[in-house]
Structures are given as C-alpha cells and as structure tokens.
C-alpha cells in the first residue's frame, strides 16, 4: 500500500514548481489590492487636481451653453464646437485617467512582479461549464469569498454611515450658501468621504494580500511522489543515466580500440592485462597510454594489435603497474620511464630485425618496476 503522505500534498512547493506556475501565469492576485490602490489614487488625485478639474469643467460647460444666434443655426459649426468641447473635457480629466491607469497596472506588480504568459490567452472551454461554476460557488473558496464580501460591505457601509453622520450638519448648511461657496464645501465633504472609503479598502487589502499569498502557496503544495518525480526530472532518471553512461563507455571503448593500431607496443601479462603505448620522438614528452583493459578488453586489444602488426611484449609486473597507475590518454608515470625505455628499445630492435634481418632480439627481462607500483607486490608487502 502506498504511503499516505505520498498522496497528500503536505510539502511546500519547490522553486522549480513555483517557476513553472509563474510561467503559466499562476501567481498570487488580490483584487482588493487593485481596488484599494485605485480608490486611494483617485482620492488623492481629486484632492490635488480637484480645483483645476473643477475650473476646467466649469469652463467647458460655460462654453457649451454660450451660443450666439448665428451659431445656433449653423449645423457644421455645432459639430466642430462639440468636437472642441469634447477634446477640452478629455484634456481636463486626462491626468486623472493616467494616474488611475498607472495605479491599476502597478498594483499587481507590487504583489507578484511582472508576468507575461501566453498560457492565460489560450481558450479554456471548461470555464463555460455551469457545473464547474456551481462547484466553485459551494466550495470552501466560494464560502470564503462570500464571507469576505459580506464583511467588506459591512465595513464600507459602516465607514459610509460614519462619514455621513459626521458631515450631516455641514451638508444641511449647504442649502443656505451661495453656489460659489457651496460647491467647494461639497467637494471637500465628498473628498473626505472618498478618502475614508479608500482607507477602508486599504484595510481590506492589508488583510487580503497575506491570505492570497498563503492561498497561492497552498495551492501549489506537492506530495512526496511529486517531489521525487521532479527530482528525477531534474537530475535524470537513474536507469536513463545508466544507459547514457553505458553508451558513453561503449563510444570511449571504440575510440580506444581505434587507437590500438597506432601504438608502438602492447605490454601485457599472459591473460589479465594489456596496455598499448605510443611514443613519437620530438612530439611527445613521454610515452603515452592509448589503450588499456583487463580480461576481455585486454584480449581484444591483443587481437587488434596482432592484426595490425603491433609488437607485443609480455611483462606482467610492468603491465600491472601501467594498468593501475597510468591514465588513458596521459603520459606514463615518471617512475616507469626506465622500464618503458627498455621496452621501446626492444621494439626498435624488433623493427630493425623485420626490415634488415639478422639475429632476433632478446626480449628484456627483469624490468625496473618499483615494487610499490606493482599491485601484486604491493599487496603482498601490505
């Protein structure tokens, strides 16, 4: 039976999971933050730009209501006048609209930063499913949204009632004031009420933002199996990695076998080890190991060497030392220079015998191999 923790999503989302969700446009969003920011920006803008906006709007109204007799009967002039007055009205409210636009765009960026994803532009027909909508309404999230809406209405209603009671006497007195005095006083009352309501929205946003962050993180929680699957995708499947390593070893072995015909000599013991050496005087500082192997690989090295006429010397201590301490493609250890020099001298004698004839050379014996480099002798000494 599977572990219960493997099914439940009890673990925080990994950075990779968060990044994938962000690429799909799944980030924390708070409509209350956007509403509060826009309302507060509008309240501040009205307080700052209110007098200028009032004067310009009064000018537009006066210009629209002031018509001469000839202008009243000129249809073309009326259209042109409407166009001019509309442009003046737009210019009057343009700073306010620009401020609201910037605030509306910037508010979500404060919560989740800039996100651009084409995934949210793809059509999702499942959103048209009425059953899904009903399920959302009766879900726990729907209940939370309902409670939040009720509390928001109660808070804003309370703020509105308190603001109305505070300015009730001032609003009653506006009826006895002249228009020039009543309009600024009414604007100040509306501004204060607007600021109070924006502050109420700000309180709601302060509560909603942490909740939306928590909800977003909770919705991306992972199960133990999902974490394991992500780890496998990140680090690679062990079986797949093993297959890749096997292919890499096979390719390296083929490259190694392809270098055997270029070797100058193969040093081996009767069955276990074989090491192919190459030395180019003037181009190499020391003899280099171009191939080495044990058992079946060693047998294959010997077969390729025999097929291409590479000299073979059976020297078990030197073969063991080279196999253990010399790296493939690297120079031989300095301690084995003397023994390998004897082997190369023997190779040159063999090549001269093959071309010029004469007495066959004697294979070198008792090569100078340090005991600590021979695994057999080093193991016996230990």
mmCIF file of C-alpha atoms in Angstrom:
data_model
loop_
_atom_site.group_PDB
_atom_site.id
_atom_site.type_symbol
_atom_site.label_atom_id
_atom_site.label_comp_id
_atom_site.label_asym_id
_atom_site.label_seq_id
_atom_site.Cartn_x
_atom_site.Cartn_y
_atom_site.Cartn_z
ATOM 1 C CA UNK A 1 0.000 0.000 0.000
ATOM 2 C CA UNK A 2 1.323 3.440 -0.890
ATOM 3 C CA UNK A 3 2.326 5.778 1.871
ATOM 4 C CA UNK A 4 -0.477 8.200 2.804
ATOM 5 C CA UNK A 5 1.994 11.093 2.663
ATOM 6 C CA UNK A 6 2.759 10.233 -0.967
ATOM 7 C CA UNK A 7 -0.842 11.127 -1.900
ATOM 8 C CA UNK A 8 -1.499 14.198 0.229
ATOM 9 C CA UNK A 9 0.156 17.447 -0.751
ATOM 10 C CA UNK A 10 1.759 18.403 2.541
ATOM 11 C CA UNK A 11 5.106 19.705 1.291
ATOM 12 C CA UNK A 12 5.856 23.300 0.237
ATOM 13 C CA UNK A 13 6.290 23.938 -3.452
ATOM 14 C CA UNK A 14 9.847 23.721 -4.719
ATOM 15 C CA UNK A 15 11.437 26.695 -6.515
ATOM 16 C CA UNK A 16 11.067 24.824 -9.810
ATOM 17 C CA UNK A 17 7.345 24.282 -9.175
ATOM 18 C CA UNK A 18 6.904 27.984 -8.372
ATOM 19 C CA UNK A 19 8.774 28.985 -11.511
ATOM 20 C CA UNK A 20 6.693 26.650 -13.692
ATOM 21 C CA UNK A 21 3.497 28.072 -12.189
ATOM 22 C CA UNK A 22 4.759 31.582 -12.863
ATOM 23 C CA UNK A 23 5.466 30.693 -16.493
ATOM 24 C CA UNK A 24 1.828 29.588 -16.782
ATOM 25 C CA UNK A 25 0.618 32.872 -15.271
ATOM 26 C CA UNK A 26 -0.308 31.287 -11.934
ATOM 27 C CA UNK A 27 0.692 33.953 -9.426
ATOM 28 C CA UNK A 28 -0.888 35.415 -6.319
ATOM 29 C CA UNK A 29 -3.509 38.028 -7.177
ATOM 30 C CA UNK A 30 -5.525 40.318 -4.924
ATOM 31 C CA UNK A 31 -8.458 42.216 -6.399
ATOM 32 C CA UNK A 32 -8.758 44.059 -3.119
ATOM 33 C CA UNK A 33 -5.238 45.461 -3.525
ATOM 34 C CA UNK A 34 -6.048 46.739 -7.013
ATOM 35 C CA UNK A 35 -9.341 48.252 -5.844
ATOM 36 C CA UNK A 36 -7.779 49.904 -2.794
ATOM 37 C CA UNK A 37 -4.856 51.296 -4.806
ATOM 38 C CA UNK A 38 -7.146 52.721 -7.483
ATOM 39 C CA UNK A 39 -9.538 54.240 -4.935
ATOM 40 C CA UNK A 40 -6.724 55.767 -2.899
ATOM 41 C CA UNK A 41 -5.061 57.148 -6.030
ATOM 42 C CA UNK A 42 -8.389 58.629 -7.179
ATOM 43 C CA UNK A 43 -8.987 60.210 -3.755
ATOM 44 C CA UNK A 44 -5.522 61.766 -3.697
ATOM 45 C CA UNK A 45 -5.911 62.901 -7.307
ATOM 46 C CA UNK A 46 -9.241 64.566 -6.560
ATOM 47 C CA UNK A 47 -7.701 66.334 -3.585
ATOM 48 C CA UNK A 48 -4.742 67.507 -5.641
ATOM 49 C CA UNK A 49 -6.349 68.132 -9.036
ATOM 50 C CA UNK A 50 -9.884 68.885 -7.840
ATOM 51 C CA UNK A 51 -9.741 72.695 -8.073
ATOM 52 C CA UNK A 52 -8.145 72.679 -11.522
ATOM 53 C CA UNK A 53 -10.525 69.968 -12.734
ATOM 54 C CA UNK A 54 -13.489 71.948 -11.387
ATOM 55 C CA UNK A 55 -12.400 75.162 -13.102
ATOM 56 C CA UNK A 56 -11.791 73.463 -16.449
ATOM 57 C CA UNK A 57 -15.113 71.606 -16.313
ATOM 58 C CA UNK A 58 -16.924 74.869 -15.500
ATOM 59 C CA UNK A 59 -15.208 76.448 -18.484
ATOM 60 C CA UNK A 60 -16.321 73.593 -20.766
ATOM 61 C CA UNK A 61 -19.929 73.861 -19.548
ATOM 62 C CA UNK A 62 -19.999 77.620 -19.980
ATOM 63 C CA UNK A 63 -18.541 77.378 -23.450
ATOM 64 C CA UNK A 64 -21.104 74.739 -24.353
ATOM 65 C CA UNK A 65 -24.054 76.782 -23.117
ATOM 66 C CA UNK A 66 -22.918 80.083 -24.539
ATOM 67 C CA UNK A 67 -24.187 80.271 -28.089
ATOM 68 C CA UNK A 68 -24.900 83.158 -30.378
ATOM 69 C CA UNK A 69 -27.942 83.282 -32.633
ATOM 70 C CA UNK A 70 -25.957 82.617 -35.786
ATOM 71 C CA UNK A 71 -24.102 79.693 -34.168
ATOM 72 C CA UNK A 72 -27.378 78.075 -33.155
ATOM 73 C CA UNK A 73 -28.437 77.673 -36.802
ATOM 74 C CA UNK A 74 -25.050 76.564 -38.168
ATOM 75 C CA UNK A 75 -25.018 72.727 -38.074
ATOM 76 C CA UNK A 76 -21.424 72.409 -39.252
ATOM 77 C CA UNK A 77 -20.274 74.829 -36.601
ATOM 78 C CA UNK A 78 -22.129 72.905 -33.903
ATOM 79 C CA UNK A 79 -20.319 69.681 -34.798
ATOM 80 C CA UNK A 80 -16.973 71.435 -34.759
ATOM 81 C CA UNK A 81 -17.837 73.081 -31.427
ATOM 82 C CA UNK A 82 -18.834 69.686 -29.954
ATOM 83 C CA UNK A 83 -15.521 68.244 -31.090
ATOM 84 C CA UNK A 84 -13.603 71.104 -29.477
ATOM 85 C CA UNK A 85 -15.501 70.905 -26.187
ATOM 86 C CA UNK A 86 -15.104 67.107 -26.047
ATOM 87 C CA UNK A 87 -11.342 67.456 -26.523
ATOM 88 C CA UNK A 88 -11.208 70.092 -23.772
ATOM 89 C CA UNK A 89 -13.151 67.816 -21.403
ATOM 90 C CA UNK A 90 -10.839 64.904 -22.214
ATOM 91 C CA UNK A 91 -7.747 67.017 -21.571
ATOM 92 C CA UNK A 92 -9.258 68.082 -18.259
ATOM 93 C CA UNK A 93 -9.679 64.529 -16.950
ATOM 94 C CA UNK A 94 -6.623 63.062 -18.723
ATOM 95 C CA UNK A 95 -4.224 63.455 -15.730
ATOM 96 C CA UNK A 96 -6.731 61.673 -13.511
ATOM 97 C CA UNK A 97 -7.214 58.857 -16.010
ATOM 98 C CA UNK A 98 -3.452 58.488 -16.495
ATOM 99 C CA UNK A 99 -2.891 58.249 -12.737
ATOM 100 C CA UNK A 100 -5.620 55.608 -12.407
ATOM 101 C CA UNK A 101 -4.169 53.626 -15.309
ATOM 102 C CA UNK A 102 -0.669 53.627 -13.837
ATOM 103 C CA UNK A 103 -2.006 52.639 -10.416
ATOM 104 C CA UNK A 104 -4.109 49.812 -11.843
ATOM 105 C CA UNK A 105 -1.098 48.389 -13.683
ATOM 106 C CA UNK A 106 1.403 48.908 -10.859
ATOM 107 C CA UNK A 107 -0.684 47.448 -8.012
ATOM 108 C CA UNK A 108 -0.450 43.797 -9.181
ATOM 109 C CA UNK A 109 3.269 44.245 -9.848
ATOM 110 C CA UNK A 110 3.812 45.015 -6.160
ATOM 111 C CA UNK A 111 2.404 41.613 -5.246
ATOM 112 C CA UNK A 112 3.794 39.240 -7.868
ATOM 113 C CA UNK A 113 6.054 41.251 -10.149
ATOM 114 C CA UNK A 114 5.761 41.383 -13.920
ATOM 115 C CA UNK A 115 4.390 38.226 -15.520
ATOM 116 C CA UNK A 116 3.738 37.640 -19.214
ATOM 117 C CA UNK A 117 2.406 34.238 -20.199
ATOM 118 C CA UNK A 118 0.666 33.055 -23.350
ATOM 119 C CA UNK A 119 -0.946 30.226 -21.384
ATOM 120 C CA UNK A 120 -3.593 32.555 -19.975
ATOM 121 C CA UNK A 121 -4.510 33.611 -23.531
ATOM 122 C CA UNK A 122 -5.365 30.082 -24.598
ATOM 123 C CA UNK A 123 -9.106 29.322 -24.700
ATOM 124 C CA UNK A 124 -10.343 27.182 -21.828
ATOM 125 C CA UNK A 125 -13.787 25.793 -22.640
ATOM 126 C CA UNK A 126 -14.029 24.199 -19.209
ATOM 127 C CA UNK A 127 -14.729 27.655 -17.788
ATOM 128 C CA UNK A 128 -18.031 27.626 -19.653
ATOM 129 C CA UNK A 129 -19.146 24.522 -17.793
ATOM 130 C CA UNK A 130 -22.026 25.548 -15.466
ATOM 131 C CA UNK A 131 -21.353 22.609 -13.167
ATOM 132 C CA UNK A 132 -17.870 23.907 -12.566
ATOM 133 C CA UNK A 133 -19.297 27.308 -11.661
ATOM 134 C CA UNK A 134 -21.751 25.762 -9.229
ATOM 135 C CA UNK A 135 -18.971 23.699 -7.727
ATOM 136 C CA UNK A 136 -16.927 26.846 -7.185
ATOM 137 C CA UNK A 137 -19.865 28.563 -5.509
ATOM 138 C CA UNK A 138 -20.392 25.772 -2.969
ATOM 139 C CA UNK A 139 -16.696 25.095 -2.393
ATOM 140 C CA UNK A 140 -14.721 26.277 0.607
ATOM 141 C CA UNK A 141 -13.195 29.021 -1.513
ATOM 142 C CA UNK A 142 -16.667 30.203 -2.501
ATOM 143 C CA UNK A 143 -17.696 30.362 1.145
ATOM 144 C CA UNK A 144 -14.579 32.365 1.957
ATOM 145 C CA UNK A 145 -15.306 34.817 -0.860
ATOM 146 C CA UNK A 146 -18.906 35.173 0.324
ATOM 147 C CA UNK A 147 -17.847 35.886 3.893
ATOM 148 C CA UNK A 148 -15.245 38.329 2.622
ATOM 149 C CA UNK A 149 -17.842 40.156 0.512
ATOM 150 C CA UNK A 150 -20.239 40.414 3.464
ATOM 151 C CA UNK A 151 -17.511 41.774 5.737
ATOM 152 C CA UNK A 152 -16.402 44.208 3.044
ATOM 153 C CA UNK A 153 -19.936 45.519 2.602
ATOM 154 C CA UNK A 154 -20.342 45.834 6.367
ATOM 155 C CA UNK A 155 -17.035 47.702 6.734
ATOM 156 C CA UNK A 156 -17.595 50.069 3.823
ATOM 157 C CA UNK A 157 -21.211 50.583 4.863
ATOM 158 C CA UNK A 158 -20.096 51.439 8.378
ATOM 159 C CA UNK A 159 -17.483 53.865 7.085
ATOM 160 C CA UNK A 160 -20.023 55.481 4.774
ATOM 161 C CA UNK A 161 -22.579 55.827 7.579
ATOM 162 C CA UNK A 162 -19.992 57.299 9.953
ATOM 163 C CA UNK A 163 -18.817 59.775 7.298
ATOM 164 C CA UNK A 164 -22.408 60.797 6.556
ATOM 165 C CA UNK A 165 -23.177 61.365 10.235
ATOM 166 C CA UNK A 166 -20.010 63.405 10.715
ATOM 167 C CA UNK A 167 -20.839 65.727 7.816
ATOM 168 C CA UNK A 168 -24.619 65.805 8.170
ATOM 169 C CA UNK A 169 -24.797 69.287 9.682
ATOM 170 C CA UNK A 170 -22.329 70.645 7.135
ATOM 171 C CA UNK A 171 -24.393 69.208 4.267
ATOM 172 C CA UNK A 172 -27.593 70.754 5.671
ATOM 173 C CA UNK A 173 -25.943 74.150 5.820
ATOM 174 C CA UNK A 174 -25.001 73.978 2.125
ATOM 175 C CA UNK A 175 -28.587 74.808 1.198
ATOM 176 C CA UNK A 176 -28.267 78.359 2.548
ATOM 177 C CA UNK A 177 -24.857 79.065 0.977
ATOM 178 C CA UNK A 178 -24.220 80.656 -2.372
ATOM 179 C CA UNK A 179 -23.122 78.377 -5.180
ATOM 180 C CA UNK A 180 -19.526 79.619 -5.196
ATOM 181 C CA UNK A 181 -19.153 78.679 -1.538
ATOM 182 C CA UNK A 182 -21.378 75.580 -1.507
ATOM 183 C CA UNK A 183 -19.603 73.785 -4.354
ATOM 184 C CA UNK A 184 -16.091 73.840 -2.731
ATOM 185 C CA UNK A 185 -17.542 72.795 0.628
ATOM 186 C CA UNK A 186 -19.442 69.937 -1.022
ATOM 187 C CA UNK A 187 -16.266 68.907 -2.824
ATOM 188 C CA UNK A 188 -14.367 68.839 0.473
ATOM 189 C CA UNK A 189 -17.060 66.654 2.055
ATOM 190 C CA UNK A 190 -17.021 64.255 -0.884
ATOM 191 C CA UNK A 191 -13.232 64.172 -0.824
ATOM 192 C CA UNK A 192 -13.166 63.266 2.882
ATOM 193 C CA UNK A 193 -15.789 60.558 2.335
ATOM 194 C CA UNK A 194 -13.836 59.201 -0.626
ATOM 195 C CA UNK A 195 -10.592 59.118 1.377
ATOM 196 C CA UNK A 196 -12.353 57.323 4.237
ATOM 197 C CA UNK A 197 -13.778 54.691 1.899
ATOM 198 C CA UNK A 198 -10.367 54.274 0.212
ATOM 199 C CA UNK A 199 -8.805 53.793 3.646
ATOM 200 C CA UNK A 200 -11.408 51.102 4.361
ATOM 201 C CA UNK A 201 -10.485 49.357 1.118
ATOM 202 C CA UNK A 202 -6.850 49.643 2.177
ATOM 203 C CA UNK A 203 -7.601 47.818 5.429
ATOM 204 C CA UNK A 204 -9.322 45.063 3.451
ATOM 205 C CA UNK A 205 -6.318 44.834 1.103
ATOM 206 C CA UNK A 206 -3.883 44.550 4.037
ATOM 207 C CA UNK A 207 -5.849 41.517 5.215
ATOM 208 C CA UNK A 208 -6.424 40.034 1.754
ATOM 209 C CA UNK A 209 -2.845 40.183 0.429
ATOM 210 C CA UNK A 210 -1.339 37.761 3.012
ATOM 211 C CA UNK A 211 -4.343 35.500 2.545
ATOM 212 C CA UNK A 212 -3.879 35.406 -1.240
ATOM 213 C CA UNK A 213 -0.163 34.683 -0.843
ATOM 214 C CA UNK A 214 -0.943 31.837 1.544
ATOM 215 C CA UNK A 215 -3.658 30.508 -0.749
ATOM 216 C CA UNK A 216 -1.335 30.615 -3.743
ATOM 217 C CA UNK A 217 1.390 28.728 -1.883
ATOM 218 C CA UNK A 218 -1.110 26.206 -0.519
ATOM 219 C CA UNK A 219 -2.497 25.544 -3.969
ATOM 220 C CA UNK A 220 0.994 24.672 -5.223
ATOM 221 C CA UNK A 221 1.882 22.287 -2.395
ATOM 222 C CA UNK A 222 3.330 18.987 -3.526
ATOM 223 C CA UNK A 223 3.133 15.380 -2.497
ATOM 224 C CA UNK A 224 6.210 13.329 -1.769
ATOM 225 C CA UNK A 225 5.808 11.466 -5.060
ATOM 226 C CA UNK A 226 5.654 14.757 -6.992
ATOM 227 C CA UNK A 227 8.867 15.894 -5.312
ATOM 228 C CA UNK A 228 10.524 12.609 -6.255
ATOM 229 C CA UNK A 229 9.311 12.912 -9.829
ATOM 230 C CA UNK A 230 10.663 16.465 -10.061
ATOM 231 C CA UNK A 231 13.971 15.295 -8.624
ATOM 232 C CA UNK A 232 14.141 12.577 -11.262
ATOM 233 C CA UNK A 233 13.351 15.074 -13.995
ATOM 234 C CA UNK A 234 15.980 17.485 -12.680
ATOM 235 C CA UNK A 235 18.772 15.005 -12.012
ATOM 236 C CA UNK A 236 17.731 12.474 -14.619
ATOM 237 C CA UNK A 237 16.217 9.023 -14.316
ATOM 238 C CA UNK A 238 18.830 6.639 -12.787
ATOM 239 C CA UNK A 239 18.072 3.988 -15.388
ATOM 240 C CA UNK A 240 18.314 6.504 -18.199
ATOM 241 C CA UNK A 241 21.569 7.865 -16.769
ATOM 242 C CA UNK A 242 22.910 4.314 -16.544
ATOM 243 C CA UNK A 243 22.040 3.740 -20.194
ATOM 244 C CA UNK A 244 23.731 7.002 -21.154
ATOM 245 C CA UNK A 245 26.855 6.038 -19.198
ATOM 246 C CA UNK A 246 26.832 2.657 -20.923
ATOM 247 C CA UNK A 247 26.658 4.309 -24.333
ATOM 248 C CA UNK A 248 29.434 6.714 -23.365
ATOM 249 C CA UNK A 249 31.633 3.834 -22.209
ATOM 250 C CA UNK A 250 30.980 1.957 -25.441
ATOM 251 C CA UNK A 251 31.899 5.014 -27.504
ATOM 252 C CA UNK A 252 35.040 5.568 -25.441
ATOM 253 C CA UNK A 253 35.973 1.914 -25.865
ATOM 254 C CA UNK A 254 35.549 2.157 -29.644
ATOM 255 C CA UNK A 255 37.738 5.249 -29.749
ATOM 256 C CA UNK A 256 40.292 3.460 -27.611
ATOM 257 C CA UNK A 257 40.299 0.392 -29.855
ATOM 258 C CA UNK A 258 40.676 2.630 -32.914
ATOM 259 C CA UNK A 259 43.932 3.954 -31.408
ATOM 260 C CA UNK A 260 45.465 0.476 -30.891
ATOM 261 C CA UNK A 261 46.801 0.136 -34.495
ATOM 262 C CA UNK A 262 48.802 3.360 -33.995
ATOM 263 C CA UNK A 263 50.516 2.038 -30.857
ATOM 264 C CA UNK A 264 54.237 1.215 -30.817
ATOM 265 C CA UNK A 265 53.954 -1.707 -28.405
ATOM 266 C CA UNK A 266 51.454 -3.613 -26.300
ATOM 267 C CA UNK A 267 52.629 -4.589 -22.817
ATOM 268 C CA UNK A 268 50.666 -7.489 -21.367
ATOM 269 C CA UNK A 269 50.712 -10.324 -18.971
ATOM 270 C CA UNK A 270 49.533 -13.681 -20.262
ATOM 271 C CA UNK A 271 45.775 -13.224 -19.746
ATOM 272 C CA UNK A 272 44.636 -10.407 -17.466
ATOM 273 C CA UNK A 273 46.024 -7.014 -18.554
ATOM 274 C CA UNK A 274 47.059 -5.272 -21.771
ATOM 275 C CA UNK A 275 48.342 -1.708 -22.178
ATOM 276 C CA UNK A 276 49.080 -0.111 -25.560
ATOM 277 C CA UNK A 277 51.801 2.560 -25.596
ATOM 278 C CA UNK A 278 52.643 5.183 -28.190
ATOM 279 C CA UNK A 279 55.707 7.397 -28.377
ATOM 280 C CA UNK A 280 56.620 9.954 -31.053
ATOM 281 C CA UNK A 281 60.072 11.307 -30.529
ATOM 282 C CA UNK A 282 60.190 15.083 -30.732
ATOM 283 C CA UNK A 283 56.411 15.402 -30.418
ATOM 284 C CA UNK A 284 55.776 13.743 -27.051
ATOM 285 C CA UNK A 285 57.477 14.372 -23.751
ATOM 286 C CA UNK A 286 56.996 10.755 -22.678
ATOM 287 C CA UNK A 287 55.294 7.577 -23.863
ATOM 288 C CA UNK A 288 51.533 7.783 -23.691
ATOM 289 C CA UNK A 289 48.867 5.203 -22.913
ATOM 290 C CA UNK A 290 46.458 4.945 -25.862
ATOM 291 C CA UNK A 291 44.530 1.868 -24.710
ATOM 292 C CA UNK A 292 44.305 -0.360 -21.679
ATOM 293 C CA UNK A 293 41.992 -3.029 -20.395
ATOM 294 C CA UNK A 294 41.564 -6.194 -18.404
ATOM 295 C CA UNK A 295 40.257 -9.638 -19.253
ATOM 296 C CA UNK A 296 38.001 -9.461 -22.357
ATOM 297 C CA UNK A 297 39.059 -5.912 -23.188
ATOM 298 C CA UNK A 298 42.705 -6.907 -22.840
ATOM 299 C CA UNK A 299 42.127 -9.860 -25.158
ATOM 300 C CA UNK A 300 40.519 -7.555 -27.726
ATOM 301 C CA UNK A 301 43.481 -5.156 -27.536
ATOM 302 C CA UNK A 302 45.855 -8.059 -28.195
ATOM 303 C CA UNK A 303 43.775 -9.262 -31.154
ATOM 304 C CA UNK A 304 43.665 -5.818 -32.794
ATOM 305 C CA UNK A 305 47.380 -5.352 -32.180
ATOM 306 C CA UNK A 306 48.196 -8.730 -33.749
ATOM 307 C CA UNK A 307 46.031 -7.944 -36.770
ATOM 308 C CA UNK A 308 47.952 -4.690 -37.365
ATOM 309 C CA UNK A 309 51.420 -5.999 -36.536
ATOM 310 C CA UNK A 310 51.877 -4.092 -33.270
ATOM 311 C CA UNK A 311 54.723 -5.692 -31.257
ATOM 312 C CA UNK A 312 53.616 -7.499 -28.104
ATOM 313 C CA UNK A 313 55.748 -7.885 -25.003
ATOM 314 C CA UNK A 314 54.631 -9.997 -22.082
ATOM 315 C CA UNK A 315 55.910 -8.241 -18.956
ATOM 316 C CA UNK A 316 53.428 -8.961 -16.125
ATOM 317 C CA UNK A 317 54.844 -6.551 -13.471
ATOM 318 C CA UNK A 318 55.024 -3.638 -15.934
ATOM 319 C CA UNK A 319 51.583 -4.442 -17.384
ATOM 320 C CA UNK A 320 50.046 -4.465 -13.892
ATOM 321 C CA UNK A 321 51.773 -1.207 -12.930
ATOM 322 C CA UNK A 322 50.745 0.589 -16.130
ATOM 323 C CA UNK A 323 47.148 -0.612 -15.857
ATOM 324 C CA UNK A 324 46.842 0.549 -12.267
ATOM 325 C CA UNK A 325 48.771 3.841 -12.282
ATOM 326 C CA UNK A 326 48.716 5.170 -15.883
ATOM 327 C CA UNK A 327 45.632 7.089 -17.071
ATOM 328 C CA UNK A 328 44.218 6.579 -20.532
ATOM 329 C CA UNK A 329 45.468 9.293 -22.882
ATOM 330 C CA UNK A 330 48.070 10.507 -20.349
ATOM 331 C CA UNK A 331 51.818 10.137 -20.065
ATOM 332 C CA UNK A 332 53.136 7.184 -18.113
ATOM 333 C CA UNK A 333 54.324 7.764 -14.516
ATOM 334 C CA UNK A 334 57.867 9.066 -14.177
ATOM 335 C CA UNK A 335 58.851 6.047 -12.049
ATOM 336 C CA UNK A 336 58.198 3.756 -15.034
ATOM 337 C CA UNK A 337 60.286 5.714 -17.551
ATOM 338 C CA UNK A 338 63.256 3.363 -17.222
ATOM 339 C CA UNK A 339 61.243 0.167 -17.706
ATOM 340 C CA UNK A 340 59.319 1.583 -20.655
ATOM 341 C CA UNK A 341 62.569 2.844 -22.228
ATOM 342 C CA UNK A 342 63.835 -0.740 -22.207
ATOM 343 C CA UNK A 343 60.622 -1.885 -23.843
ATOM 344 C CA UNK A 344 60.844 0.786 -26.589
ATOM 345 C CA UNK A 345 64.470 -0.116 -27.236
ATOM 346 C CA UNK A 346 63.363 -3.711 -27.711
ATOM 347 C CA UNK A 347 60.634 -2.547 -30.115
ATOM 348 C CA UNK A 348 63.174 -0.695 -32.231
ATOM 349 C CA UNK A 349 65.336 -3.820 -32.348
ATOM 350 C CA UNK A 350 62.334 -5.857 -33.464
ATOM 351 C CA UNK A 351 61.538 -3.360 -36.235
ATOM 352 C CA UNK A 352 65.164 -3.406 -37.423
ATOM 353 C CA UNK A 353 65.162 -7.208 -37.390
ATOM 354 C CA UNK A 354 61.989 -7.233 -39.507
ATOM 355 C CA UNK A 355 63.497 -4.917 -42.114
ATOM 356 C CA UNK A 356 67.214 -5.873 -42.098
ATOM 357 C CA UNK A 357 67.185 -9.418 -40.764
ATOM 358 C CA UNK A 358 69.930 -10.838 -38.593
ATOM 359 C CA UNK A 359 69.633 -12.349 -35.158
ATOM 360 C CA UNK A 360 66.259 -11.887 -33.449
ATOM 361 C CA UNK A 361 66.458 -9.581 -30.417
ATOM 362 C CA UNK A 362 66.097 -10.943 -26.925
ATOM 363 C CA UNK A 363 63.013 -9.750 -25.028
ATOM 364 C CA UNK A 364 64.027 -7.715 -21.951
ATOM 365 C CA UNK A 365 63.692 -9.421 -18.601
ATOM 366 C CA UNK A 366 63.721 -8.149 -15.042
ATOM 367 C CA UNK A 367 62.400 -4.710 -15.986
ATOM 368 C CA UNK A 368 62.954 -1.985 -13.399
ATOM 369 C CA UNK A 369 59.428 -1.718 -11.970
ATOM 370 C CA UNK A 370 59.262 -0.189 -8.459
ATOM 371 C CA UNK A 371 57.649 -2.692 -6.064
ATOM 372 C CA UNK A 372 55.195 -0.109 -4.724
ATOM 373 C CA UNK A 373 53.778 0.358 -8.266
ATOM 374 C CA UNK A 374 53.187 -3.354 -8.842
ATOM 375 C CA UNK A 375 49.791 -4.127 -7.294
ATOM 376 C CA UNK A 376 50.736 -7.761 -6.756
ATOM 377 C CA UNK A 377 53.925 -6.982 -4.843
ATOM 378 C CA UNK A 378 52.422 -4.001 -3.027
ATOM 379 C CA UNK A 379 49.523 -6.166 -1.823
ATOM 380 C CA UNK A 380 51.878 -8.900 -0.658
ATOM 381 C CA UNK A 381 54.031 -6.379 1.225
ATOM 382 C CA UNK A 382 50.942 -4.911 2.919
#
